[in-house]
Structure formats: structure tokens, C-alpha cells
PDB file of N, CA and C in Angstrom:
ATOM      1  N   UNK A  24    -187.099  76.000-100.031  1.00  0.00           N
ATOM      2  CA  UNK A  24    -188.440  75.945 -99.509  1.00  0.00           C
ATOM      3  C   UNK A  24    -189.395  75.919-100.702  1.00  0.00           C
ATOM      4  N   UNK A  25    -190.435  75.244-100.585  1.00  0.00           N
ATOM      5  CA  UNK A  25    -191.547  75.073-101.202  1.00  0.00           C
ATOM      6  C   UNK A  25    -192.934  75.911-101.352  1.00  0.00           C
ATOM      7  N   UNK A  26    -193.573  76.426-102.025  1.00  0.00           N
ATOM      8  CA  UNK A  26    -194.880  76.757-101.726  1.00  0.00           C
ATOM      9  C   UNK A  26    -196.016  76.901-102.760  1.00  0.00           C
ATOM     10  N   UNK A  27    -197.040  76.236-102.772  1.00  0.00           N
ATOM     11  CA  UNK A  27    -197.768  76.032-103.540  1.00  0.00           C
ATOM     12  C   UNK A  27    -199.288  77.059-103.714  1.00  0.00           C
ATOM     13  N   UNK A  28    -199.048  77.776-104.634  1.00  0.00           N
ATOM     14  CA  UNK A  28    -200.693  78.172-105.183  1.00  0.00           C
ATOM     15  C   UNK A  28    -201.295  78.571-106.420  1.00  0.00           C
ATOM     16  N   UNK A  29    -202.611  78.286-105.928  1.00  0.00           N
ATOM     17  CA  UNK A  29    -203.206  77.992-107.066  1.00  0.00           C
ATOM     18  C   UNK A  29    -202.676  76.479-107.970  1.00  0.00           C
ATOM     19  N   UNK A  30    -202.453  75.685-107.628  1.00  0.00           N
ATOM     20  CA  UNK A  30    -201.671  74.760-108.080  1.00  0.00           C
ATOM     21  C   UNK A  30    -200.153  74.746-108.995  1.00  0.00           C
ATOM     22  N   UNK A  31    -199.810  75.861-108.424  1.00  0.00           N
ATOM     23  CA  UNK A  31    -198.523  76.004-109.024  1.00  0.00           C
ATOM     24  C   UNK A  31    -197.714  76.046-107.465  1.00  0.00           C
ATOM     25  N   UNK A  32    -196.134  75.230-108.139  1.00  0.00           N
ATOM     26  CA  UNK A  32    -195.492  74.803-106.807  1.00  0.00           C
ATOM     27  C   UNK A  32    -194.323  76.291-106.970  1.00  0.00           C
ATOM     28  N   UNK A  33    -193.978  76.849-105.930  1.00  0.00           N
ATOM     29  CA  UNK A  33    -192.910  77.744-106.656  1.00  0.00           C
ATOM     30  C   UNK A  33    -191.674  77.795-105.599  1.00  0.00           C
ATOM     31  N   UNK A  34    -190.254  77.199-106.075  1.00  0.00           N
ATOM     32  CA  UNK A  34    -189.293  77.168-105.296  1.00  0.00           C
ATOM     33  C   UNK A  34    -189.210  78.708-104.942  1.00  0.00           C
ATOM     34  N   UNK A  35    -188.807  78.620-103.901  1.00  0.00           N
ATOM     35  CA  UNK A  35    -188.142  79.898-102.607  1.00  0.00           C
ATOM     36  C   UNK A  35    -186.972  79.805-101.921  1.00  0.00           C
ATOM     37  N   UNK A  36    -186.677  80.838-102.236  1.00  0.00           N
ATOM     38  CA  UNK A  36    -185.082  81.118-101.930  1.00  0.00           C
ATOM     39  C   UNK A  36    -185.088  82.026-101.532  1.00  0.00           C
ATOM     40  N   UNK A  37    -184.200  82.551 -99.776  1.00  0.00           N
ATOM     41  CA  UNK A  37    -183.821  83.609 -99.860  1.00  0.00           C
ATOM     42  C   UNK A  37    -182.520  84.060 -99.741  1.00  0.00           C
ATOM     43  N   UNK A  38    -182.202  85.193 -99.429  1.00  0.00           N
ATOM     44  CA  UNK A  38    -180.610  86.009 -99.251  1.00  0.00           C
ATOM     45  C   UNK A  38    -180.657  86.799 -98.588  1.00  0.00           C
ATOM     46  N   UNK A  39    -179.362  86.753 -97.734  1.00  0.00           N
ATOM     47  CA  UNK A  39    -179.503  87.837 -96.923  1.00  0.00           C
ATOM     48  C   UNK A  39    -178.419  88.986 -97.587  1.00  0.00           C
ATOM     49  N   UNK A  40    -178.706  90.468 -97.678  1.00  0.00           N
ATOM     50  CA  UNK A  40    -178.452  91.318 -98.443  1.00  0.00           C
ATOM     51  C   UNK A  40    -178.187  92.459 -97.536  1.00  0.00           C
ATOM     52  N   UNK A  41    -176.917  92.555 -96.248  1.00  0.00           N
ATOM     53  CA  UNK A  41    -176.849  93.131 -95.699  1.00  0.00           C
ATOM     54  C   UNK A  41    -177.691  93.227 -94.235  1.00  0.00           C
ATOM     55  N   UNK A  42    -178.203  94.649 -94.171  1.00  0.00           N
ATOM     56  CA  UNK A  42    -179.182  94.311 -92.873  1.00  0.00           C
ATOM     57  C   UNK A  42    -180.839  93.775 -93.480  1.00  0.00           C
ATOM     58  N   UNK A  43    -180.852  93.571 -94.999  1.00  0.00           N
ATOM     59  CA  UNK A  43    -181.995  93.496 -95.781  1.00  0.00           C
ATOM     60  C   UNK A  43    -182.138  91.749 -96.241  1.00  0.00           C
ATOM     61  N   UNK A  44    -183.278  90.820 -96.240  1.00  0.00           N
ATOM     62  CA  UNK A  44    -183.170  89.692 -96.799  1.00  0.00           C
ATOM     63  C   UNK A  44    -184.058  89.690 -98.502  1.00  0.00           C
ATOM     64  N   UNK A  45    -183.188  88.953 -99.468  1.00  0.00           N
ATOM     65  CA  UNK A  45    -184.313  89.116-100.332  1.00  0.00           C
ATOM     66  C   UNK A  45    -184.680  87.757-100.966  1.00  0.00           C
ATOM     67  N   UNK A  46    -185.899  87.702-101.297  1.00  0.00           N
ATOM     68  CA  UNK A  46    -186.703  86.628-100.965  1.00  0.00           C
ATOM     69  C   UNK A  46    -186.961  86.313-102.420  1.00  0.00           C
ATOM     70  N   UNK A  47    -187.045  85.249-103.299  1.00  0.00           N
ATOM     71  CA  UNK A  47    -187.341  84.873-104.612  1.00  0.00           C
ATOM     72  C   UNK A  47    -188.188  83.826-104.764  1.00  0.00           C
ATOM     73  N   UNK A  48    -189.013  83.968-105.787  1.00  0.00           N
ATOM     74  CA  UNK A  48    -189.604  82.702-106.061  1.00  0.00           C
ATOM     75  C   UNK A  48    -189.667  82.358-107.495  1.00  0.00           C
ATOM     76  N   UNK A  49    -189.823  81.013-107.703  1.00  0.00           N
ATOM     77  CA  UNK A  49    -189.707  80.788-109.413  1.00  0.00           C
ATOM     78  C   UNK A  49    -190.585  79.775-109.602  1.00  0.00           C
ATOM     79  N   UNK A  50    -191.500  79.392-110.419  1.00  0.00           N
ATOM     80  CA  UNK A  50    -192.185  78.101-110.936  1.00  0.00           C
ATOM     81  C   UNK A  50    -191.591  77.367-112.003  1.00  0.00           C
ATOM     82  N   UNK A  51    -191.299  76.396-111.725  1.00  0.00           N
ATOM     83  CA  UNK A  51    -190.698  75.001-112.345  1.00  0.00           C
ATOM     84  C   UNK A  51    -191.005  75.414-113.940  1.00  0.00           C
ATOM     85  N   UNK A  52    -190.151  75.209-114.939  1.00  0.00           N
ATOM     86  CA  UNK A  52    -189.780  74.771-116.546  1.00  0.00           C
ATOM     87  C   UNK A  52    -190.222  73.887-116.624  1.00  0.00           C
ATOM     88  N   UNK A  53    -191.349  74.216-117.457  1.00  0.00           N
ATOM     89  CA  UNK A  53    -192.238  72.726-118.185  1.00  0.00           C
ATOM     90  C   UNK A  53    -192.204  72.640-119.614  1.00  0.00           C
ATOM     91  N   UNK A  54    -190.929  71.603-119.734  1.00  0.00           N
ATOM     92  CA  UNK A  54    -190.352  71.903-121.679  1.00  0.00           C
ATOM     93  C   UNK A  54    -189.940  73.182-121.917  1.00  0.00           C
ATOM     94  N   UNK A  55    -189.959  73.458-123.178  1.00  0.00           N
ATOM     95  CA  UNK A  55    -188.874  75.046-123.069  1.00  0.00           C
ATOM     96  C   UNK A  55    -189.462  76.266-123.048  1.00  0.00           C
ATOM     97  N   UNK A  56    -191.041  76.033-122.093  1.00  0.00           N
ATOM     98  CA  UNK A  56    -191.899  77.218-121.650  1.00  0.00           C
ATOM     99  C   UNK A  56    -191.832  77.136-119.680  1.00  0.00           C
ATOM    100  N   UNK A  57    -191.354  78.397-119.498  1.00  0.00           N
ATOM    101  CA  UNK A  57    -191.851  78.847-118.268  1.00  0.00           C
ATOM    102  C   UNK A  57    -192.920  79.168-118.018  1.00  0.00           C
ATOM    103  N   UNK A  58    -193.701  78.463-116.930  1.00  0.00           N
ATOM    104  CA  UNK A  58    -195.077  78.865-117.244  1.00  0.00           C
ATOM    105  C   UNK A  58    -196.031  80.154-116.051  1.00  0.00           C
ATOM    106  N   UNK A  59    -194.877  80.764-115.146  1.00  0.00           N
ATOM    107  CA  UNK A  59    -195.006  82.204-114.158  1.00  0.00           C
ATOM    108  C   UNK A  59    -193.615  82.876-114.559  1.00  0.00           C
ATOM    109  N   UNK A  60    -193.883  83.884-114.546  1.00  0.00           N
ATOM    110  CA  UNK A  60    -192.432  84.997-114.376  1.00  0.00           C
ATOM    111  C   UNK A  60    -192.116  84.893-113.044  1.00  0.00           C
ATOM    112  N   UNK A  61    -190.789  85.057-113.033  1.00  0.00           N
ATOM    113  CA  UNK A  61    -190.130  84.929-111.266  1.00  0.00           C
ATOM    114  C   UNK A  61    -190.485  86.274-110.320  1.00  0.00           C
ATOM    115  N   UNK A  62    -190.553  85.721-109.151  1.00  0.00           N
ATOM    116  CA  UNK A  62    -190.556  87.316-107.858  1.00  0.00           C
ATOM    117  C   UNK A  62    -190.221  87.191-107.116  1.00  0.00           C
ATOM    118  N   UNK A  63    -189.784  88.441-106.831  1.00  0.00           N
ATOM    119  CA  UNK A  63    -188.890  88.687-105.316  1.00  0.00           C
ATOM    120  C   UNK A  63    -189.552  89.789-105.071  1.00  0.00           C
ATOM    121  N   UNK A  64    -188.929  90.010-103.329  1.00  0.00           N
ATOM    122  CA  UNK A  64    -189.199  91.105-102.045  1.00  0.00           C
ATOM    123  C   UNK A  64    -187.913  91.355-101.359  1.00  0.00           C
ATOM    124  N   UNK A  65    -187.832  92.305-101.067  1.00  0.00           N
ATOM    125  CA  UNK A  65    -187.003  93.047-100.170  1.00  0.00           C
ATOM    126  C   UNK A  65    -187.610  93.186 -98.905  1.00  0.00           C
ATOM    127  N   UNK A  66    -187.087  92.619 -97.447  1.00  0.00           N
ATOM    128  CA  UNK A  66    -187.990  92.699 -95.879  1.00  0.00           C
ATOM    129  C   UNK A  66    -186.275  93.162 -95.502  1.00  0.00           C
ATOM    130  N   UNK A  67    -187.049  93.508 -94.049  1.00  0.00           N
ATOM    131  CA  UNK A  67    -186.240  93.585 -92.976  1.00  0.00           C
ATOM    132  C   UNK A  67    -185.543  92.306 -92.410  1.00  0.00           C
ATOM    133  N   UNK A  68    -186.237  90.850 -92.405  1.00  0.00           N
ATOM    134  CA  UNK A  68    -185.982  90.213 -91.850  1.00  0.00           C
ATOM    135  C   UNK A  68    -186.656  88.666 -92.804  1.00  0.00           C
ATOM    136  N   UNK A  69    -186.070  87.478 -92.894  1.00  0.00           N
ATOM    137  CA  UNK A  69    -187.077  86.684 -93.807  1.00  0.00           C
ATOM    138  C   UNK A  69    -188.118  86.535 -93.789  1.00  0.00           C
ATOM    139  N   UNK A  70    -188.649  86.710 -92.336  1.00  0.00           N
ATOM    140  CA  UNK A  70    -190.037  86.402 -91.786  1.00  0.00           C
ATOM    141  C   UNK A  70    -190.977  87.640 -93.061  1.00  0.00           C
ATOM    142  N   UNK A  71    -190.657  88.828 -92.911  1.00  0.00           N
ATOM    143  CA  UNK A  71    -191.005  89.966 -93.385  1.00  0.00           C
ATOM    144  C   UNK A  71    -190.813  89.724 -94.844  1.00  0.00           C
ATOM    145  N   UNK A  72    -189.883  89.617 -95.705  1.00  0.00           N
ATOM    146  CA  UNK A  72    -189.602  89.048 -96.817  1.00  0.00           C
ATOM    147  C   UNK A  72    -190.340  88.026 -97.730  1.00  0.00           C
ATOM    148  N   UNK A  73    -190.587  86.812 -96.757  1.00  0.00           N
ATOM    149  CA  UNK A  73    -191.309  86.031 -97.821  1.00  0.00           C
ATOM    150  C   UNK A  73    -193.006  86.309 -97.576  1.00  0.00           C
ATOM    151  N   UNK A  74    -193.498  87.395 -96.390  1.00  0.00           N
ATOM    152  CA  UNK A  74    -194.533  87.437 -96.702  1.00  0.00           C
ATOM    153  C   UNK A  74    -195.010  88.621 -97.346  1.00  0.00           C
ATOM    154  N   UNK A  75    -194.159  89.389 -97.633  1.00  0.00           N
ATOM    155  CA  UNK A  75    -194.623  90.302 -98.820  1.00  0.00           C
ATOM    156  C   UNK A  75    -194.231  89.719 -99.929  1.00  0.00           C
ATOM    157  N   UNK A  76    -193.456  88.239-100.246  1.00  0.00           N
ATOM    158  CA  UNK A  76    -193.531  88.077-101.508  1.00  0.00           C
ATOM    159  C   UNK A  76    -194.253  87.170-101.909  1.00  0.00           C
ATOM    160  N   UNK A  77    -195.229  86.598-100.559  1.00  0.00           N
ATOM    161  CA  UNK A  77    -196.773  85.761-101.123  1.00  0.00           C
ATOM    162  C   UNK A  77    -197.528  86.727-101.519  1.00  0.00           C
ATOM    163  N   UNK A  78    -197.843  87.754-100.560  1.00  0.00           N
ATOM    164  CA  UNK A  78    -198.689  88.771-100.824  1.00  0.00           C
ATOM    165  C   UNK A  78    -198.785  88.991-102.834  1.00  0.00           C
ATOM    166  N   UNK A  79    -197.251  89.392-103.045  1.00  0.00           N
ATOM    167  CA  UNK A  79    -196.989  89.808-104.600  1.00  0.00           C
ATOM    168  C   UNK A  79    -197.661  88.504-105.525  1.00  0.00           C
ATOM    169  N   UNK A  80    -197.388  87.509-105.082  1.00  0.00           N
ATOM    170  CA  UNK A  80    -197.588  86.546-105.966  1.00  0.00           C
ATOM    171  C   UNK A  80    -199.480  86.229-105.916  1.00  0.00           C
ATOM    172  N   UNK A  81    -200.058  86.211-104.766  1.00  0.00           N
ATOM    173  CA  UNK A  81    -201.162  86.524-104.652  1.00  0.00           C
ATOM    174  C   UNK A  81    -202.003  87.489-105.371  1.00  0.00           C
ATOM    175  N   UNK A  82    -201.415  88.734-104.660  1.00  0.00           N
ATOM    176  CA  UNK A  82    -202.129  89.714-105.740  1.00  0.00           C
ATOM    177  C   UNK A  82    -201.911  89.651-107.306  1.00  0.00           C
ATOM    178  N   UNK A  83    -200.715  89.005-107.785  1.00  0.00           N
ATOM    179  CA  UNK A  83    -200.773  89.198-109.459  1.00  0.00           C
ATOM    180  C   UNK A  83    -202.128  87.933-109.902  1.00  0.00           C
ATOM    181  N   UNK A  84    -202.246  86.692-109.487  1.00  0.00           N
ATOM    182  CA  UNK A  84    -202.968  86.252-109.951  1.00  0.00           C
ATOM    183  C   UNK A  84    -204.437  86.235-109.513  1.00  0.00           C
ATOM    184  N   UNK A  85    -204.917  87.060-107.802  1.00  0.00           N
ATOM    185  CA  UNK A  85    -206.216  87.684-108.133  1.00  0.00           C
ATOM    186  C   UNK A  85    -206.557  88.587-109.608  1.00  0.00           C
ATOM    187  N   UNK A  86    -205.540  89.293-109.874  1.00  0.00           N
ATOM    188  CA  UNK A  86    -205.875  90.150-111.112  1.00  0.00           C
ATOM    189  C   UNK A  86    -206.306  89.011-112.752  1.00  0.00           C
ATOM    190  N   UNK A  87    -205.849  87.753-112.935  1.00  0.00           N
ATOM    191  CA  UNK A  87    -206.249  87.053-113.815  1.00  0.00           C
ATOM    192  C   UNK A  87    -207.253  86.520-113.607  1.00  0.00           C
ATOM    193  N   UNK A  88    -208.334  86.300-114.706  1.00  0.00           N
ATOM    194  CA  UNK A  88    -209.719  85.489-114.263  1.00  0.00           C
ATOM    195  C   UNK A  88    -208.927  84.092-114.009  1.00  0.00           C
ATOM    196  N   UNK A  89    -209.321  83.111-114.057  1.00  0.00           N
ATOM    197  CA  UNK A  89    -209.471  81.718-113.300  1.00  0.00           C
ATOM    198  C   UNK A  89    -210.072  80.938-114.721  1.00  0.00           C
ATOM    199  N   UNK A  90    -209.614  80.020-115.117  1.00  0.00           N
ATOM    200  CA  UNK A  90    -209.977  78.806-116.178  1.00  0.00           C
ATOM    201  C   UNK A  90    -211.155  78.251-115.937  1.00  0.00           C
ATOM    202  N   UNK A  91    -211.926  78.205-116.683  1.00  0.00           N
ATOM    203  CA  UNK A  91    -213.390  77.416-116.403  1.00  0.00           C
ATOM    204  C   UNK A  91    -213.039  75.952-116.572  1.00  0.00           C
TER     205      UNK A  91
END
């Protein structure tokens, strides 16, 4: 799965980890710089999973100003 923000695209993957799913995301290698650190969530269920791990990815880059 796909999902894009802020103009960054970030593959999603999840797993299921028992009665727990865990949910990852990574932004694409551009030359031999990564240009986000990867994240994951732990849910009950995927539904639950990948939206606490927009939430994460959301909140880290409200915390950076924005490029003029």
C-alpha cells in the first residue's frame, strides 16, 4: 500500500503479529541518502494499526517548520 504526505510517498506494510497487527512505513532511497526514518505501530486490528501510524508520521513532521 501506498500513502502520500507532505509530498513524500511512503510504502506500507503490514503484519500480523499474533492477536496484534504491526504496521510499517518507509520513504523511498533517493541515491545513497534516505530521506525519512522508517515507522511503525502496534493496533489491535490493521484498521487500528495503520491509523495510529499516520497519526505518528503526522505528528513528527507537524513538529518541523515547512521550507519556504
Amino acid at each position: 500500500m501506498e500513502w502520500e504526505f507532505k509530498g513524500i510517498r511512503f510504502d506500507i506494510e503490514t503484519e500480523a503479529l499474533g492477536p496484534f497487527v504491526l504496521a510499517s512505513a518507509r520513504a523511498p532511497q533517493i541515491g545513497p541518502f534516505v530521506r525519512v526514518k522508517p515507522f511503525s505501530s502496534l493496533g489491535r486490528s490493521e484498521e487500528e494499526a495503520l491509523d495510529l501510524l499516520k497519526r505518528q508520521v503526522e505528528f513528527e513532521f507537524r513538529k518541523l517548520p515547512t521550507a519556504s
